[in-house]
Amino acid sequence: MSLFLLLILVAVVLGIVGFAAHGLFYLLVIGAVILLADLVYATLRLRHRGRHHRIAR
């Protein structure tokens, strides 16, 4: 969970710097790519975690 939050924070910071600084549009693009990759990672983890059900005896 902490990796997910760290990547979200990095994506937001890069996006803000890329948007605010003239000539650093590539940082905005990198931030967007990191955000998308993080969302895919979280989705895959949630799907994988949901498949393992413990059988109560």
Tab-separated table of C-alpha atoms in Angstrom:
chain	number	residue	atom	x	y	z
A	1	MET	CA	0.000	0.000	0.000
A	2	SER	CA	2.840	2.383	0.753
A	3	LEU	CA	4.320	1.772	-2.710
A	4	PHE	CA	0.979	2.711	-4.256
A	5	LEU	CA	0.781	5.940	-2.277
A	6	LEU	CA	4.415	6.821	-3.013
A	7	LEU	CA	3.879	6.384	-6.752
A	8	ILE	CA	0.705	8.496	-6.626
A	9	LEU	CA	2.630	11.231	-4.817
A	10	VAL	CA	5.494	11.111	-7.341
A	11	ALA	CA	3.040	11.270	-10.247
A	12	VAL	CA	1.248	14.285	-8.780
A	13	VAL	CA	4.493	16.159	-8.060
A	14	LEU	CA	5.859	15.484	-11.532
A	15	GLY	CA	2.559	16.537	-13.060
A	16	ILE	CA	2.492	19.818	-11.136
A	17	VAL	CA	6.118	20.634	-11.958
A	18	GLY	CA	5.594	19.682	-15.592
A	19	PHE	CA	2.507	21.855	-15.841
A	20	ALA	CA	3.952	24.856	-14.006
A	21	ALA	CA	7.475	25.005	-15.441
A	22	HIS	CA	7.858	26.267	-18.987
A	23	GLY	CA	9.588	23.729	-21.228
A	24	LEU	CA	9.180	20.769	-18.874
A	25	PHE	CA	6.086	19.285	-20.484
A	26	TYR	CA	7.822	15.892	-20.546
A	27	LEU	CA	7.561	15.763	-16.732
A	28	LEU	CA	3.790	16.053	-17.038
A	29	VAL	CA	3.806	13.156	-19.500
A	30	ILE	CA	6.055	11.069	-17.219
A	31	GLY	CA	3.755	11.825	-14.277
A	32	ALA	CA	0.717	10.695	-16.276
A	33	VAL	CA	2.470	7.470	-17.311
A	34	ILE	CA	3.461	6.740	-13.708
A	35	LEU	CA	-0.112	7.387	-12.578
A	36	LEU	CA	-1.531	5.000	-15.184
A	37	ALA	CA	1.047	2.331	-14.334
A	38	ASP	CA	0.219	2.699	-10.639
A	39	LEU	CA	-3.506	2.312	-11.271
A	40	VAL	CA	-2.889	-0.823	-13.350
A	41	TYR	CA	-0.661	-2.195	-10.575
A	42	ALA	CA	-3.340	-1.543	-7.949
A	43	THR	CA	-6.029	-3.134	-10.113
A	44	LEU	CA	-3.971	-6.261	-10.663
A	45	ARG	CA	-3.182	-6.562	-6.954
A	46	LEU	CA	-6.829	-6.230	-5.988
A	47	ARG	CA	-7.893	-8.853	-8.529
A	48	HIS	CA	-5.151	-11.233	-7.438
A	49	ARG	CA	-5.947	-10.759	-3.759
A	50	GLY	CA	-9.664	-11.358	-4.316
A	51	ARG	CA	-9.185	-14.794	-5.897
A	52	HIS	CA	-7.697	-16.481	-2.835
A	53	HIS	CA	-10.479	-17.444	-0.496
A	54	ARG	CA	-9.900	-19.373	2.660
A	55	ILE	CA	-12.148	-22.330	3.276
A	56	ALA	CA	-13.518	-22.352	6.829
A	57	ARG	CA	-13.734	-25.731	8.450
